[in-house]
Amino acid sequence: MASNMRGLTQFIADIRGARVRELEEKRINKEMANIRKKFKDGNLDGYQKKKYVAKIIFTYILGYKVDIGHLEAVNLISSSKYSEKQIGYLAVTLLMHENSDFLRLVVNSIRKDLDENNEVHNCLALHAIANVGSSEMAEALAEDVHRLLISPTSMTFVKKKAALTLLRIYRKRPEVIPAAEWALRLVSVMDDQDLGVVLCVTSLIMALAQDHADAYAVCYTKAVDRLHRIVIEHEYSGIYTYYKVPAPWLQVKLLRLLQYYPPTVLRYCQQRTRHSKMSLTETLHTIMTSSAEPSRNVQHNNAQNAVLFEAISLAIHLDTRSPLVDTAAVLLARFISSKETNKHQGTIILSLRDKDISVRRRALDLLYSMCDVDNSELIVGELLRYLKVADYVLREEMVLKIAILTEKYASSYKWYVDTILQLISAAGDHVGEEVWYRVEYAARVVFEYLKTPSAHESLVKVGGYILGEYGHLIANEPGYSPVEQFQVLHSKSQFCVAPTRSLLLSTYIKWVNVFPEIKPQLINIFERYRHVLDAELQQRACEYYALACLPDDNEMLQNVCEEMPPFPPRVSGLTSRLNRKMADTEDKRTWIHGGREMNLEQQQMTTLMRSKQAELPVNESASESADSTMLNSLAGLNLTSPSEAGESGAIPRLTVGPSIDKWYKKLTYSAEGVLYEDVQIQIGMKSRFQGYLGQLAIYFGNKVSAPLTSFTSTVYVSDSEAISATFAKIPANVLAPRTQSQQLLQVECKKVFTSHPILTVSFLAGAHQSISIRLPITVTKFFEGVKFGQADFFERWKLIGGSPRESQTVFPIALDAAGHIDLPHNRRIVSGNHFEILEGIDPNPNNIVGAAVLHTSVDGKVGCLLRLEPNREAKLCRLTVRSTSEEVAAEVQKLVEAALRTE
């Protein structure tokens, strides 16, 4: 065993001792061949597997591609020895991606380790789930992780890891976490004695509360109480003190969590216990008081100020007229008047050239944030100098920030124009349309830039716009004559793309109006472009040629070529673009660039967009977000016509056919079957329901030898307050030939419903095809059978009573081939509607008696009883349904009758 360990050590030493890469690769290839042979021969014990897998891991860490050892790593996880299990878990998290087929083999082993009373095994399993986090793993193991978190027997370090693992799962697969159902148990963990556990579970609750605010409102009082115990009662361990500041990270998170809820929640808490408001006010006052005098220790000040700023934000959030806000104003005034505000400006500028790209990125963010009227020229100048050597990944963001700062703090037109033109020259590839069109006064300077041999295309566009609008202002100066302007600008056109040449044609028609001396040259250009292949260029050239050939006394050309009016004031497109680039953070309360007004507008827009997206089918939300980029550039314009307002919620037109109705009818009392089928596509489904939740696996099969492109599937729900139906993820938009894809549809019954969701499938197969069919999601799918004795049944039957909570009908039925009542068929339909068939209740063996309970997430449970009485001689059947809800009785009667009735 010792010699084997020496072999592993020797392998690592050989790799490190290789003088050139070729020798290293030769040694690795030799070792991989030996390991592959050992694995193929088999008969390896756990220790040998561990050793060889460790070599594979080391090889992978060096950057070499490995394609062996996956199965052996899976086997090591199931070992009872810690050293072998540890190597197995390490290999799984490093060598396997989240879609690896091997991960399915380890789910049971991970669940076993989660269930053990061994804390070390628990932690290894939690690490694997958090690091790999495949969809299948998250769905299968979320319950086990939750159990470890809330278990009173779990160790503190296990609880911390479990909370962070759940947070990882929720961020990746939020639909597998029943957030509302777990709310009370998760919030109760905030009372844990260990502040580390509280910190981790608070991070989890912050993520959940942003999406499920009502369910987690109970965390408000918990957060207030914990803050009071830390700040006022000093109830914390010394290990959580950072430079004499008690648990600053936890304080910041708790203060921020409280800001997720409106002040009305505080009033509700105050009604429940007056101590809440008093303790919160006292806590905030104590935080502000303790921060009144700064310390000489920088780390202490940083931690204390982080807590202070969150406390000030919370005080303003709760009541802008409270005495706490007055105290906060005094403290903020002290920071504003501080002479140390920008004392580290030089150090930050030097950090732009740090070796670590993360430091460079933070330095860029900090310089952007600290820029003001006094230091803007210095900071922008440094950023421009650094832009020439900056990392490619930072350039686009730098261009945006330089343009915003230049626009915001421009002290003169000259500095603004010079800066923007330097920006275009240094990084023209990253300069968008928002930047170049902003230059309004730069004719002379841009002309000089255009004379350079390698002028960027963005500079040509700037030159075309500015010289076309303002070139006449410099035409009388030496070196800037109309002929010289034309020659310099036109010499660049041959290297430009069609959109830029289109802009130059617009410049030329403006020159026809103001520079008659070069009109013949310009008309020749229009004549030449009338015959190009590009439709846009050709159309412009033809129109401009007609305008240029008008008689001199015609005023049309003069009216068409009037100067552009000033742009109306509106939200900066540059700032909007930067905010889109920075994207949303995990904290949805985080502010964006632009000040209080812009943040209020952003919050209103975000709320509106979320409400709109909630009304859209799943597959349409992606296209909507893509279109928003273009719509943002049209800020301030109302493009919505009144007639379009109500069309988004139109009910899809159902596809009709006898087979469709037959398939749908069968699936109302079956768990799986065909929904639709034609020569091109087959749609099938499998379903399972538990309580008020359900899941449908919908299968789409391409029956032809050509792919179905632009494939989309959406679900329409007419009453979203009664039932919700959403796809777990957006499907692929191409269905390959003769293949099948699957989508999972998550369903929740909130209240009693009578209208069924509609599935719409559209695709291209030579022509556009659209299919809309009802989904067999009926109210009885959320039934759960209930067993009763004869006495209990009739007692409840009489208790419910007759109309209106009774629904009864008589309808014709078919007999079987022997002329008897088809009793098995009748029982199959009743049980398929999730009724429990009660034996021995009715003395007539042909009659069927059933009982069930409907589960809803909002209205709770609703009882339902059924009696089916067929008559062989009359070929008729009487169906009676009684329920504590009139709607349920009527709907169940309709569903069961439709399945039994003879057409």
GROMACS .gro file of N, CA and C in nm, residues 259-356:
model
  294
  259GLN      N    1  -3.603   4.619   0.402
  259GLN     CA    2  -3.639   4.716   0.298
  259GLN      C    3  -3.715   4.652   0.183
  260TYR      N    4  -3.723   4.519   0.179
  260TYR     CA    5  -3.802   4.453   0.076
  260TYR      C    6  -3.952   4.470   0.099
  261TYR      N    7  -3.990   4.511   0.221
  261TYR     CA    8  -4.131   4.519   0.256
  261TYR      C    9  -4.171   4.665   0.276
  262PRO      N   10  -4.291   4.700   0.232
  262PRO     CA   11  -4.337   4.839   0.248
  262PRO      C   12  -4.363   4.871   0.394
  263PRO      N   13  -4.370   4.999   0.428
  263PRO     CA   14  -4.395   5.038   0.568
  263PRO      C   15  -4.524   4.981   0.625
  264THR      N   16  -4.619   4.944   0.537
  264THR     CA   17  -4.745   4.887   0.587
  264THR      C   18  -4.721   4.757   0.661
  265VAL      N   19  -4.618   4.683   0.623
  265VAL     CA   20  -4.586   4.558   0.693
  265VAL      C   21  -4.544   4.588   0.836
  266LEU      N   22  -4.470   4.698   0.853
  266LEU     CA   23  -4.431   4.738   0.988
  266LEU      C   24  -4.554   4.768   1.072
  267ARG      N   25  -4.652   4.836   1.012
  267ARG     CA   26  -4.773   4.868   1.088
  267ARG      C   27  -4.847   4.740   1.126
  268TYR      N   28  -4.847   4.643   1.036
  268TYR     CA   29  -4.910   4.514   1.068
  268TYR      C   30  -4.838   4.446   1.184
  269CYS      N   31  -4.704   4.449   1.179
  269CYS     CA   32  -4.627   4.390   1.289
  269CYS      C   33  -4.650   4.466   1.419
  270GLN      N   34  -4.669   4.598   1.406
  270GLN     CA   35  -4.692   4.679   1.526
  270GLN      C   36  -4.826   4.643   1.591
  271GLN      N   37  -4.924   4.609   1.508
  271GLN     CA   38  -5.054   4.569   1.563
  271GLN      C   39  -5.040   4.437   1.638
  272ARG      N   40  -4.953   4.350   1.589
  272ARG     CA   41  -4.934   4.220   1.656
  272ARG      C   42  -4.853   4.234   1.783
  273THR      N   43  -4.748   4.320   1.778
  273THR     CA   44  -4.667   4.342   1.897
  273THR      C   45  -4.603   4.480   1.888
  274ARG      N   46  -4.631   4.562   1.984
  274ARG     CA   47  -4.579   4.699   1.983
  274ARG      C   48  -4.428   4.699   2.002
  275HIS      N   49  -4.376   4.590   2.051
  275HIS     CA   50  -4.231   4.582   2.074
  275HIS      C   51  -4.153   4.592   1.944
  276SER      N   52  -4.213   4.550   1.832
  276SER     CA   53  -4.143   4.549   1.704
  276SER      C   54  -4.097   4.688   1.664
  277LYS      N   55  -4.191   4.782   1.665
  277LYS     CA   56  -4.157   4.917   1.621
  277LYS      C   57  -4.059   4.982   1.718
  278MET      N   58  -4.083   4.964   1.845
  278MET     CA   59  -3.996   5.026   1.945
  278MET      C   60  -3.854   4.972   1.932
  279SER      N   61  -3.841   4.840   1.917
  279SER     CA   62  -3.707   4.782   1.909
  279SER      C   63  -3.637   4.822   1.781
  280LEU      N   64  -3.710   4.832   1.669
  280LEU     CA   65  -3.648   4.872   1.543
  280LEU      C   66  -3.602   5.017   1.549
  281THR      N   67  -3.685   5.104   1.604
  281THR     CA   68  -3.646   5.245   1.617
  281THR      C   69  -3.524   5.259   1.707
  282GLU      N   70  -3.524   5.185   1.817
  282GLU     CA   71  -3.410   5.189   1.909
  282GLU      C   72  -3.285   5.135   1.842
  283THR      N   73  -3.301   5.029   1.764
  283THR     CA   74  -3.186   4.969   1.696
  283THR      C   75  -3.125   5.065   1.595
  284LEU      N   76  -3.209   5.126   1.512
  284LEU     CA   77  -3.159   5.220   1.413
  284LEU      C   78  -3.093   5.340   1.479
  285HIS      N   79  -3.152   5.389   1.587
  285HIS     CA   80  -3.093   5.503   1.659
  285HIS      C   81  -2.957   5.466   1.716
  286THR      N   82  -2.945   5.346   1.771
  286THR     CA   83  -2.818   5.303   1.828
  286THR      C   84  -2.710   5.290   1.721
  287ILE      N   85  -2.747   5.236   1.604
  287ILE     CA   86  -2.650   5.222   1.494
  287ILE      C   87  -2.599   5.359   1.452
  288MET      N   88  -2.690   5.454   1.438
  288MET     CA   89  -2.649   5.588   1.395
  288MET      C   90  -2.566   5.659   1.501
  289THR      N   91  -2.603   5.641   1.627
  289THR     CA   92  -2.529   5.705   1.736
  289THR      C   93  -2.387   5.651   1.745
  290SER      N   94  -2.374   5.517   1.733
  290SER     CA   95  -2.241   5.456   1.745
  290SER      C   96  -2.151   5.493   1.628
  291SER      N   97  -2.209   5.542   1.518
  291SER     CA   98  -2.128   5.578   1.401
  291SER      C   99  -2.097   5.727   1.396
  292ALA      N  100  -2.137   5.800   1.500
  292ALA     CA  101  -2.119   5.946   1.497
  292ALA      C  102  -1.973   5.985   1.496
  293GLU      N  103  -1.889   5.909   1.567
  293GLU     CA  104  -1.747   5.941   1.576
  293GLU      C  105  -1.667   5.837   1.500
  294PRO      N  106  -1.599   5.873   1.391
  294PRO     CA  107  -1.520   5.775   1.315
  294PRO      C  108  -1.398   5.729   1.392
  295SER      N  109  -1.352   5.611   1.362
  295SER     CA  110  -1.233   5.553   1.425
  295SER      C  111  -1.112   5.574   1.336
  296ARG      N  112  -0.996   5.558   1.392
  296ARG     CA  113  -0.874   5.566   1.313
  296ARG      C  114  -0.849   5.438   1.235
  297ASN      N  115  -0.917   5.331   1.272
  297ASN     CA  116  -0.898   5.203   1.206
  297ASN      C  117  -0.985   5.198   1.080
  298VAL      N  118  -0.921   5.182   0.964
  298VAL     CA  119  -0.994   5.184   0.838
  298VAL      C  120  -1.092   5.068   0.828
  299GLN      N  121  -1.050   4.948   0.869
  299GLN     CA  122  -1.139   4.831   0.860
  299GLN      C  123  -1.262   4.848   0.948
  300HIS      N  124  -1.243   4.904   1.066
  300HIS     CA  125  -1.357   4.931   1.154
  300HIS      C  126  -1.453   5.030   1.090
  301ASN      N  127  -1.398   5.136   1.030
  301ASN     CA  128  -1.484   5.236   0.966
  301ASN      C  129  -1.561   5.176   0.849
  302ASN      N  130  -1.494   5.091   0.770
  302ASN     CA  131  -1.561   5.032   0.654
  302ASN      C  132  -1.680   4.946   0.697
  303ALA      N  133  -1.658   4.861   0.798
  303ALA     CA  134  -1.766   4.774   0.844
  303ALA      C  135  -1.878   4.855   0.907
  304GLN      N  136  -1.841   4.953   0.988
  304GLN     CA  137  -1.942   5.035   1.057
  304GLN      C  138  -2.022   5.118   0.958
  305ASN      N  139  -1.953   5.173   0.857
  305ASN     CA  140  -2.024   5.254   0.758
  305ASN      C  141  -2.117   5.171   0.671
  306ALA      N  142  -2.078   5.047   0.641
  306ALA     CA  143  -2.166   4.960   0.562
  306ALA      C  144  -2.298   4.938   0.635
  307VAL      N  145  -2.289   4.913   0.766
  307VAL     CA  146  -2.411   4.897   0.847
  307VAL      C  147  -2.488   5.028   0.854
  308LEU      N  148  -2.416   5.138   0.872
  308LEU     CA  149  -2.480   5.269   0.885
  308LEU      C  150  -2.560   5.305   0.761
  309PHE      N  151  -2.501   5.286   0.642
  309PHE     CA  152  -2.571   5.324   0.519
  309PHE      C  153  -2.698   5.243   0.498
  310GLU      N  154  -2.695   5.114   0.535
  310GLU     CA  155  -2.817   5.034   0.523
  310GLU      C  156  -2.921   5.080   0.625
  311ALA      N  157  -2.874   5.118   0.744
  311ALA     CA  158  -2.968   5.168   0.845
  311ALA      C  159  -3.033   5.298   0.800
  312ILE      N  160  -2.955   5.386   0.739
  312ILE     CA  161  -3.010   5.512   0.687
  312ILE      C  162  -3.112   5.483   0.576
  313SER      N  163  -3.079   5.392   0.487
  313SER     CA  164  -3.171   5.356   0.378
  313SER      C  165  -3.303   5.303   0.434
  314LEU      N  166  -3.293   5.220   0.540
  314LEU     CA  167  -3.414   5.164   0.601
  314LEU      C  168  -3.497   5.273   0.668
  315ALA      N  169  -3.429   5.367   0.738
  315ALA     CA  170  -3.502   5.475   0.805
  315ALA      C  171  -3.577   5.561   0.704
  316ILE      N  172  -3.513   5.592   0.592
  316ILE     CA  173  -3.580   5.670   0.486
  316ILE      C  174  -3.695   5.591   0.426
  317HIS      N  175  -3.674   5.461   0.410
  317HIS     CA  176  -3.776   5.374   0.352
  317HIS      C  177  -3.901   5.368   0.441
  318LEU      N  178  -3.880   5.368   0.571
  318LEU     CA  179  -3.993   5.353   0.664
  318LEU      C  180  -4.073   5.481   0.679
  319ASP      N  181  -4.004   5.594   0.698
  319ASP     CA  182  -4.076   5.720   0.722
  319ASP      C  183  -3.980   5.836   0.700
  320THR      N  184  -4.001   5.909   0.593
  320THR     CA  185  -3.910   6.019   0.560
  320THR      C  186  -3.923   6.135   0.658
  321ARG      N  187  -4.028   6.136   0.742
  321ARG     CA  188  -4.048   6.247   0.835
  321ARG      C  189  -4.007   6.213   0.978
  322SER      N  190  -3.948   6.098   0.998
  322SER     CA  191  -3.913   6.056   1.134
  322SER      C  192  -3.786   6.128   1.181
  323PRO      N  193  -3.767   6.139   1.313
  323PRO     CA  194  -3.644   6.201   1.366
  323PRO      C  195  -3.518   6.126   1.323
  324LEU      N  196  -3.531   5.998   1.295
  324LEU     CA  197  -3.414   5.921   1.251
  324LEU      C  198  -3.359   5.976   1.120
  325VAL      N  199  -3.445   6.022   1.032
  325VAL     CA  200  -3.399   6.076   0.904
  325VAL      C  201  -3.322   6.206   0.926
  326ASP      N  202  -3.364   6.286   1.025
  326ASP     CA  203  -3.289   6.408   1.059
  326ASP      C  204  -3.148   6.373   1.107
  327THR      N  205  -3.140   6.270   1.191
  327THR     CA  206  -3.009   6.224   1.238
  327THR      C  207  -2.925   6.176   1.121
  328ALA      N  208  -2.988   6.102   1.029
  328ALA     CA  209  -2.917   6.051   0.912
  328ALA      C  210  -2.865   6.164   0.826
  329ALA      N  211  -2.943   6.271   0.813
  329ALA     CA  212  -2.900   6.385   0.731
  329ALA      C  213  -2.773   6.447   0.787
  330VAL      N  214  -2.766   6.459   0.921
  330VAL     CA  215  -2.646   6.514   0.984
  330VAL      C  216  -2.525   6.426   0.955
  331LEU      N  217  -2.543   6.295   0.966
  331LEU     CA  218  -2.432   6.203   0.941
  331LEU      C  219  -2.387   6.207   0.795
  332LEU      N  220  -2.483   6.211   0.703
  332LEU     CA  221  -2.448   6.217   0.562
  332LEU      C  222  -2.377   6.347   0.528
  333ALA      N  223  -2.419   6.457   0.593
  333ALA     CA  224  -2.352   6.585   0.571
  333ALA      C  225  -2.205   6.577   0.613
  334ARG      N  226  -2.179   6.501   0.720
  334ARG     CA  227  -2.040   6.484   0.764
  334ARG      C  228  -1.957   6.413   0.658
  335PHE      N  229  -2.015   6.313   0.595
  335PHE     CA  230  -1.942   6.241   0.490
  335PHE      C  231  -1.920   6.330   0.369
  336ILE      N  232  -2.022   6.410   0.334
  336ILE     CA  233  -2.010   6.493   0.216
  336ILE      C  234  -1.903   6.600   0.234
  337SER      N  235  -1.896   6.655   0.355
  337SER     CA  236  -1.799   6.761   0.382
  337SER      C  237  -1.660   6.709   0.415
  338SER      N  238  -1.644   6.579   0.419
  338SER     CA  239  -1.515   6.520   0.454
  338SER      C  240  -1.410   6.555   0.349
  339LYS      N  241  -1.291   6.587   0.395
  339LYS     CA  242  -1.181   6.618   0.304
  339LYS      C  243  -1.115   6.493   0.248
  340GLU      N  244  -1.155   6.377   0.298
  340GLU     CA  245  -1.090   6.253   0.256
  340GLU      C  246  -1.164   6.185   0.142
  341THR      N  247  -1.266   6.249   0.087
  341THR     CA  248  -1.353   6.182  -0.009
  341THR      C  249  -1.274   6.122  -0.125
  342ASN      N  250  -1.189   6.206  -0.189
  342ASN     CA  251  -1.118   6.158  -0.307
  342ASN      C  252  -0.967   6.153  -0.286
  343LYS      N  253  -0.925   6.132  -0.164
  343LYS     CA  254  -0.781   6.136  -0.138
  343LYS      C  255  -0.710   6.016  -0.201
  344HIS      N  256  -0.783   5.911  -0.232
  344HIS     CA  257  -0.722   5.791  -0.291
  344HIS      C  258  -0.739   5.787  -0.442
  345GLN      N  259  -0.773   5.903  -0.502
  345GLN     CA  260  -0.799   5.905  -0.646
  345GLN      C  261  -0.677   5.857  -0.725
  346GLY      N  262  -0.558   5.903  -0.688
  346GLY     CA  263  -0.437   5.861  -0.759
  346GLY      C  264  -0.413   5.712  -0.749
  347THR      N  265  -0.435   5.656  -0.630
  347THR     CA  266  -0.418   5.512  -0.611
  347THR      C  267  -0.514   5.433  -0.698
  348ILE      N  268  -0.638   5.482  -0.706
  348ILE     CA  269  -0.739   5.411  -0.786
  348ILE      C  270  -0.701   5.416  -0.934
  349ILE      N  271  -0.651   5.530  -0.981
  349ILE     CA  272  -0.609   5.540  -1.121
  349ILE      C  273  -0.496   5.442  -1.151
  350LEU      N  274  -0.401   5.430  -1.056
  350LEU     CA  275  -0.293   5.334  -1.075
  350LEU      C  276  -0.345   5.190  -1.079
  351SER      N  277  -0.457   5.165  -1.009
  351SER     CA  278  -0.513   5.030  -1.007
  351SER      C  279  -0.567   4.986  -1.143
  352LEU      N  280  -0.585   5.081  -1.234
  352LEU     CA  281  -0.628   5.044  -1.369
  352LEU      C  282  -0.524   4.958  -1.440
  353ARG      N  283  -0.402   4.964  -1.392
  353ARG     CA  284  -0.294   4.887  -1.454
  353ARG      C  285  -0.250   4.770  -1.366
  354ASP      N  286  -0.335   4.730  -1.273
  354ASP     CA  287  -0.304   4.616  -1.187
  354ASP      C  288  -0.305   4.487  -1.269
  355LYS      N  289  -0.231   4.387  -1.222
  355LYS     CA  290  -0.223   4.260  -1.293
  355LYS      C  291  -0.355   4.184  -1.291
  356ASP      N  292  -0.431   4.201  -1.184
  356ASP     CA  293  -0.557   4.128  -1.166
  356ASP      C  294  -0.670   4.203  -1.238
   0.00000   0.00000   0.00000
